[in-house]
Amino acid sequence: MNIILMGPPGAGKGTQARNLVETRGMVQLSTGDMLREAKDSGTEMGKIVAEVMAKGQLVTDEIVIGLIKEKLETVKANGFIFDGFPRTLAQADALGKLLEGEGQTLDAVIEMEVDDAALVQRITARSTCAHCGEVYNDITKPIPADGKCTVCGGTEFKRRADDNEESLKTRLMEYYKKTSPLIGYYYAKGMLTKIDGLADIDTVQGEIAAVLHK
Ligand code: AMP
Protein backbone atom coordinates (compact mmCIF):
# COMPACT_ATOMS: atom_id res chain seq x y z
CA MET A 1 0.00 0.00 0.00
CA ASN A 2 1.39 3.39 -1.01
CA ILE A 3 0.15 6.60 0.59
CA ILE A 4 0.80 10.33 0.56
CA LEU A 5 0.77 12.33 3.80
CA MET A 6 -0.13 15.89 2.86
CA GLY A 7 -0.29 19.01 4.98
CA PRO A 8 1.53 22.27 5.66
CA PRO A 9 4.91 22.33 7.42
CA GLY A 10 4.39 21.34 11.06
CA ALA A 11 1.20 19.36 10.42
CA GLY A 12 2.84 16.24 11.87
CA LYS A 13 3.58 14.32 8.66
CA GLY A 14 7.04 13.23 9.79
CA THR A 15 5.84 12.08 13.21
CA GLN A 16 3.03 10.01 11.72
CA ALA A 17 5.27 8.61 8.99
CA ARG A 18 7.76 7.43 11.62
CA ASN A 19 4.96 5.63 13.40
CA LEU A 20 3.85 3.85 10.22
CA VAL A 21 7.44 2.77 9.62
CA GLU A 22 7.64 1.28 13.13
CA THR A 23 4.22 -0.34 13.23
CA ARG A 24 3.74 -1.47 9.65
CA GLY A 25 7.22 -1.76 8.22
CA MET A 26 6.43 0.76 5.51
CA VAL A 27 9.22 2.89 4.03
CA GLN A 28 9.14 6.66 4.52
CA LEU A 29 10.22 8.68 1.51
CA SER A 30 10.74 12.25 2.73
CA THR A 31 12.17 14.54 0.07
CA GLY A 32 12.97 17.05 2.84
CA ASP A 33 15.15 14.44 4.61
CA MET A 34 16.82 13.46 1.32
CA LEU A 35 17.61 17.10 0.53
CA ARG A 36 18.96 17.75 4.05
CA GLU A 37 21.19 14.67 3.70
CA ALA A 38 22.49 15.96 0.37
CA LYS A 39 23.12 19.36 1.97
CA ASP A 40 24.93 17.91 4.99
CA SER A 41 27.12 15.64 2.89
CA GLY A 42 28.15 18.60 0.73
CA THR A 43 27.25 17.06 -2.64
CA GLU A 44 26.93 19.39 -5.66
CA MET A 45 23.17 19.04 -5.50
CA GLY A 46 23.25 19.75 -1.76
CA LYS A 47 25.12 23.01 -2.37
CA ILE A 48 22.59 24.06 -4.99
CA VAL A 49 19.55 23.44 -2.79
CA ALA A 50 20.89 24.71 0.57
CA GLU A 51 20.08 28.36 -0.04
CA VAL A 52 16.65 27.65 -1.51
CA MET A 53 15.74 25.48 1.49
CA ALA A 54 17.00 28.00 4.03
CA LYS A 55 14.69 30.62 2.51
CA GLY A 56 11.74 28.22 2.64
CA GLN A 57 11.24 28.10 -1.12
CA LEU A 58 10.63 24.93 -3.11
CA VAL A 59 13.56 23.30 -4.90
CA THR A 60 13.01 22.44 -8.56
CA ASP A 61 10.64 19.68 -9.61
CA GLU A 62 13.45 18.11 -11.61
CA ILE A 63 15.63 17.59 -8.53
CA VAL A 64 12.95 16.14 -6.24
CA ILE A 65 11.40 13.95 -8.93
CA GLY A 66 14.90 12.59 -9.63
CA LEU A 67 15.36 11.75 -5.93
CA ILE A 68 12.03 9.91 -5.74
CA LYS A 69 12.64 8.11 -9.03
CA GLU A 70 15.92 6.74 -7.76
CA LYS A 71 14.31 5.47 -4.54
CA LEU A 72 11.38 3.83 -6.32
CA GLU A 73 13.76 2.06 -8.67
CA THR A 74 16.12 0.81 -5.98
CA VAL A 75 14.18 0.32 -2.72
CA LYS A 76 11.85 -2.64 -2.30
CA ALA A 77 9.14 -1.98 0.24
CA ASN A 78 5.98 -3.23 1.77
CA GLY A 79 4.47 0.16 0.98
CA PHE A 80 5.81 3.70 0.68
CA ILE A 81 4.76 6.75 2.66
CA PHE A 82 5.39 9.87 0.61
CA ASP A 83 6.12 12.65 3.10
CA GLY A 84 6.54 16.16 1.69
CA PHE A 85 6.21 14.88 -1.86
CA PRO A 86 4.51 15.68 -4.20
CA ARG A 87 4.37 19.44 -3.57
CA THR A 88 3.38 20.61 -7.08
CA LEU A 89 1.05 19.35 -9.79
CA ALA A 90 4.06 18.44 -11.95
CA GLN A 91 5.40 16.30 -9.09
CA ALA A 92 1.99 14.65 -8.63
CA ASP A 93 1.85 13.75 -12.33
CA ALA A 94 5.40 12.44 -12.22
CA LEU A 95 4.64 10.30 -9.16
CA GLY A 96 1.65 8.73 -10.89
CA LYS A 97 3.79 7.81 -13.90
CA LEU A 98 6.70 6.53 -11.80
CA LEU A 99 4.43 4.26 -9.74
CA GLU A 100 2.75 2.99 -12.88
CA GLY A 101 6.17 2.23 -14.38
CA GLU A 102 6.97 0.11 -11.31
CA GLY A 103 3.62 -1.69 -11.57
CA GLN A 104 2.42 0.00 -8.37
CA THR A 105 -0.56 2.12 -7.39
CA LEU A 106 -1.22 5.05 -5.13
CA ASP A 107 -3.80 3.91 -2.59
CA ALA A 108 -4.63 6.89 -0.39
CA VAL A 109 -3.86 10.56 0.12
CA ILE A 110 -4.30 11.80 3.68
CA GLU A 111 -4.52 15.52 4.26
CA MET A 112 -3.64 16.63 7.80
CA GLU A 113 -5.46 19.88 8.49
CA VAL A 114 -3.92 22.32 11.00
CA ASP A 115 -4.45 26.07 11.41
CA ASP A 116 -1.57 28.49 10.87
CA ALA A 117 -1.28 29.70 14.47
CA ALA A 118 -0.68 26.13 15.66
CA LEU A 119 1.91 25.61 12.93
CA VAL A 120 4.00 28.61 14.01
CA GLN A 121 3.98 27.34 17.59
CA ARG A 122 4.89 23.79 16.57
CA ILE A 123 7.64 24.75 14.18
CA THR A 124 9.42 27.40 16.20
CA ALA A 125 9.47 25.10 19.28
CA ARG A 126 10.56 21.98 17.36
CA SER A 127 13.80 20.05 17.80
CA THR A 128 14.82 16.51 16.92
CA CYS A 129 17.20 13.91 18.30
CA ALA A 130 20.34 14.04 16.14
CA HIS A 131 20.70 10.27 16.43
CA CYS A 132 17.22 8.79 15.81
CA GLY A 133 15.16 11.76 14.61
CA GLU A 134 12.57 11.64 17.42
CA VAL A 135 10.69 14.95 17.38
CA TYR A 136 10.43 17.14 20.52
CA ASN A 137 8.58 20.38 21.22
CA ASP A 138 9.70 22.90 23.89
CA ILE A 139 6.11 23.32 25.08
CA THR A 140 4.19 20.10 24.43
CA LYS A 141 6.94 17.47 24.52
CA PRO A 142 10.15 18.88 25.98
CA ILE A 143 13.49 17.07 25.88
CA PRO A 144 13.68 15.11 29.20
CA ALA A 145 15.40 16.85 32.11
CA ASP A 146 18.26 14.31 32.01
CA GLY A 147 18.99 15.47 28.45
CA LYS A 148 18.50 11.97 26.98
CA CYS A 149 16.26 11.06 24.06
CA THR A 150 13.37 8.87 25.26
CA VAL A 151 13.72 6.59 22.24
CA CYS A 152 17.46 6.02 21.80
CA GLY A 153 19.14 7.74 24.77
CA GLY A 154 20.99 10.12 22.42
CA THR A 155 22.14 13.37 23.99
CA GLU A 156 22.45 15.59 20.92
CA PHE A 157 19.47 17.50 19.61
CA LYS A 158 19.18 19.77 16.61
CA ARG A 159 16.92 22.43 15.21
CA ARG A 160 16.32 22.83 11.50
CA ALA A 161 17.84 25.93 9.92
CA ASP A 162 14.49 26.71 8.26
CA ASP A 163 12.41 26.32 11.45
CA ASN A 164 12.18 30.05 12.11
CA GLU A 165 9.31 32.48 11.63
CA GLU A 166 10.83 34.15 8.58
CA SER A 167 11.28 30.95 6.50
CA LEU A 168 8.05 29.55 7.83
CA LYS A 169 6.14 32.46 6.25
CA THR A 170 7.59 31.56 2.86
CA ARG A 171 7.06 27.82 3.43
CA LEU A 172 3.39 28.44 4.20
CA MET A 173 2.97 30.67 1.13
CA GLU A 174 4.60 28.02 -1.03
CA TYR A 175 2.26 25.44 0.47
CA TYR A 176 -0.92 27.42 -0.18
CA LYS A 177 0.15 28.55 -3.67
CA LYS A 178 1.75 25.41 -5.08
CA THR A 179 0.84 22.41 -2.93
CA SER A 180 -2.74 22.99 -1.81
CA PRO A 181 -4.08 22.64 -5.41
CA LEU A 182 -3.13 18.96 -5.05
CA ILE A 183 -5.95 18.57 -2.53
CA GLY A 184 -8.47 19.16 -5.35
CA TYR A 185 -6.42 17.02 -7.72
CA TYR A 186 -6.58 13.97 -5.44
CA TYR A 187 -10.14 14.69 -4.32
CA ALA A 188 -11.22 14.53 -7.96
CA LYS A 189 -9.53 11.13 -8.22
CA GLY A 190 -11.52 9.91 -5.18
CA MET A 191 -8.35 9.34 -3.18
CA LEU A 192 -8.44 12.09 -0.57
CA THR A 193 -9.27 11.76 3.14
CA LYS A 194 -9.00 14.80 5.44
CA ILE A 195 -8.12 14.33 9.08
CA ASP A 196 -7.77 16.75 11.99
CA GLY A 197 -4.03 17.28 12.43
CA LEU A 198 -4.64 19.28 15.62
CA ALA A 199 -5.82 16.22 17.52
CA ASP A 200 -3.26 14.50 19.78
CA ILE A 201 -0.69 12.19 18.19
CA ASP A 202 -2.50 8.95 19.15
CA THR A 203 -5.85 10.15 17.81
CA VAL A 204 -4.28 11.16 14.49
CA GLN A 205 -2.54 7.78 14.40
CA GLY A 206 -5.92 6.05 14.88
CA GLU A 207 -7.50 8.07 12.08
CA ILE A 208 -4.68 7.19 9.71
CA ALA A 209 -5.00 3.51 10.63
CA ALA A 210 -8.72 3.69 9.85
CA VAL A 211 -7.97 5.08 6.38
CA LEU A 212 -5.45 2.31 5.74
CA HIS A 213 -7.94 -0.38 6.78
CA LYS A 214 -10.55 0.80 4.29
P1 AMP B 1 10.27 19.39 4.63
O1 AMP B 1 11.25 18.64 5.46
O2 AMP B 1 9.31 18.49 3.90
O3 AMP B 1 9.57 20.49 5.40
O4 AMP B 1 11.11 20.13 3.47
C1 AMP B 1 12.10 21.08 3.78
C2 AMP B 1 12.44 21.91 2.55
O5 AMP B 1 12.96 21.05 1.52
C3 AMP B 1 11.26 22.61 1.89
O6 AMP B 1 10.96 23.87 2.50
C4 AMP B 1 11.77 22.76 0.46
O7 AMP B 1 12.74 23.79 0.37
C5 AMP B 1 12.50 21.44 0.23
N1 AMP B 1 11.59 20.39 -0.28
C6 AMP B 1 11.25 19.23 0.35
N2 AMP B 1 10.44 18.48 -0.40
C7 AMP B 1 10.23 19.18 -1.55
C8 AMP B 1 9.45 18.94 -2.73
N3 AMP B 1 8.71 17.85 -2.87
N4 AMP B 1 9.48 19.90 -3.70
C9 AMP B 1 10.23 21.01 -3.58
N5 AMP B 1 10.97 21.30 -2.50
C10 AMP B 1 10.99 20.40 -1.47
PDB file of C-alpha atoms and ligand atoms in Angstrom, residues 8-10 13 30-36 49-61 64-65 68 83-88 91 123 126 160 162-163 167 170-171 174 179, ligand 1:
ATOM      1  CA  PRO A   8       1.533  22.271   5.659  1.00  0.00           C
ATOM      2  CA  PRO A   9       4.910  22.325   7.424  1.00  0.00           C
ATOM      3  CA  GLY A  10       4.392  21.344  11.060  1.00  0.00           C
ATOM      4  CA  LYS A  13       3.576  14.320   8.660  1.00  0.00           C
ATOM      5  CA  SER A  30      10.735  12.250   2.730  1.00  0.00           C
ATOM      6  CA  THR A  31      12.172  14.537   0.069  1.00  0.00           C
ATOM      7  CA  GLY A  32      12.969  17.053   2.842  1.00  0.00           C
ATOM      8  CA  ASP A  33      15.147  14.437   4.615  1.00  0.00           C
ATOM      9  CA  MET A  34      16.819  13.464   1.320  1.00  0.00           C
ATOM     10  CA  LEU A  35      17.611  17.103   0.531  1.00  0.00           C
ATOM     11  CA  ARG A  36      18.959  17.750   4.054  1.00  0.00           C
ATOM     12  CA  VAL A  49      19.550  23.437  -2.792  1.00  0.00           C
ATOM     13  CA  ALA A  50      20.889  24.708   0.567  1.00  0.00           C
ATOM     14  CA  GLU A  51      20.078  28.363  -0.039  1.00  0.00           C
ATOM     15  CA  VAL A  52      16.646  27.649  -1.513  1.00  0.00           C
ATOM     16  CA  MET A  53      15.736  25.476   1.485  1.00  0.00           C
ATOM     17  CA  ALA A  54      16.999  28.000   4.034  1.00  0.00           C
ATOM     18  CA  LYS A  55      14.692  30.616   2.508  1.00  0.00           C
ATOM     19  CA  GLY A  56      11.741  28.216   2.645  1.00  0.00           C
ATOM     20  CA  GLN A  57      11.243  28.105  -1.124  1.00  0.00           C
ATOM     21  CA  LEU A  58      10.625  24.928  -3.113  1.00  0.00           C
ATOM     22  CA  VAL A  59      13.558  23.303  -4.901  1.00  0.00           C
ATOM     23  CA  THR A  60      13.007  22.443  -8.555  1.00  0.00           C
ATOM     24  CA  ASP A  61      10.641  19.680  -9.610  1.00  0.00           C
ATOM     25  CA  VAL A  64      12.951  16.141  -6.242  1.00  0.00           C
ATOM     26  CA  ILE A  65      11.399  13.951  -8.933  1.00  0.00           C
ATOM     27  CA  ILE A  68      12.028   9.906  -5.735  1.00  0.00           C
ATOM     28  CA  ASP A  83       6.119  12.650   3.103  1.00  0.00           C
ATOM     29  CA  GLY A  84       6.542  16.162   1.694  1.00  0.00           C
ATOM     30  CA  PHE A  85       6.211  14.881  -1.862  1.00  0.00           C
ATOM     31  CA  PRO A  86       4.507  15.680  -4.199  1.00  0.00           C
ATOM     32  CA  ARG A  87       4.366  19.437  -3.567  1.00  0.00           C
ATOM     33  CA  THR A  88       3.383  20.612  -7.078  1.00  0.00           C
ATOM     34  CA  GLN A  91       5.404  16.303  -9.094  1.00  0.00           C
ATOM     35  CA  ILE A 123       7.638  24.748  14.177  1.00  0.00           C
ATOM     36  CA  ARG A 126      10.560  21.985  17.364  1.00  0.00           C
ATOM     37  CA  ARG A 160      16.316  22.826  11.501  1.00  0.00           C
ATOM     38  CA  ASP A 162      14.490  26.709   8.259  1.00  0.00           C
ATOM     39  CA  ASP A 163      12.411  26.319  11.451  1.00  0.00           C
ATOM     40  CA  SER A 167      11.278  30.948   6.499  1.00  0.00           C
ATOM     41  CA  THR A 170       7.593  31.558   2.859  1.00  0.00           C
ATOM     42  CA  ARG A 171       7.060  27.821   3.432  1.00  0.00           C
ATOM     43  CA  GLU A 174       4.601  28.019  -1.029  1.00  0.00           C
ATOM     44  CA  THR A 179       0.838  22.411  -2.935  1.00  0.00           C
TER      45      THR A 179
HETATM   46  P1  AMP B   1      10.272  19.393   4.628  1.00  0.00           P
HETATM   47  O1  AMP B   1      11.249  18.643   5.456  1.00  0.00           O
HETATM   48  O2  AMP B   1       9.312  18.489   3.903  1.00  0.00           O
HETATM   49  O3  AMP B   1       9.570  20.485   5.395  1.00  0.00           O
HETATM   50  O4  AMP B   1      11.109  20.128   3.468  1.00  0.00           O
HETATM   51  C1  AMP B   1      12.096  21.084   3.783  1.00  0.00           C
HETATM   52  C2  AMP B   1      12.437  21.910   2.547  1.00  0.00           C
HETATM   53  O5  AMP B   1      12.960  21.050   1.520  1.00  0.00           O
HETATM   54  C3  AMP B   1      11.255  22.614   1.886  1.00  0.00           C
HETATM   55  O6  AMP B   1      10.959  23.870   2.497  1.00  0.00           O
HETATM   56  C4  AMP B   1      11.774  22.761   0.461  1.00  0.00           C
HETATM   57  O7  AMP B   1      12.739  23.794   0.370  1.00  0.00           O
HETATM   58  C5  AMP B   1      12.496  21.443   0.234  1.00  0.00           C
HETATM   59  N1  AMP B   1      11.591  20.388  -0.275  1.00  0.00           N
HETATM   60  C6  AMP B   1      11.249  19.230   0.354  1.00  0.00           C
HETATM   61  N2  AMP B   1      10.439  18.480  -0.396  1.00  0.00           N
HETATM   62  C7  AMP B   1      10.228  19.182  -1.547  1.00  0.00           C
HETATM   63  C8  AMP B   1       9.449  18.945  -2.730  1.00  0.00           C
HETATM   64  N3  AMP B   1       8.710  17.845  -2.866  1.00  0.00           N
HETATM   65  N4  AMP B   1       9.480  19.895  -3.701  1.00  0.00           N
HETATM   66  C9  AMP B   1      10.234  21.007  -3.576  1.00  0.00           C
HETATM   67  N5  AMP B   1      10.974  21.303  -2.497  1.00  0.00           N
HETATM   68  C10 AMP B   1      10.990  20.400  -1.474  1.00  0.00           C
END
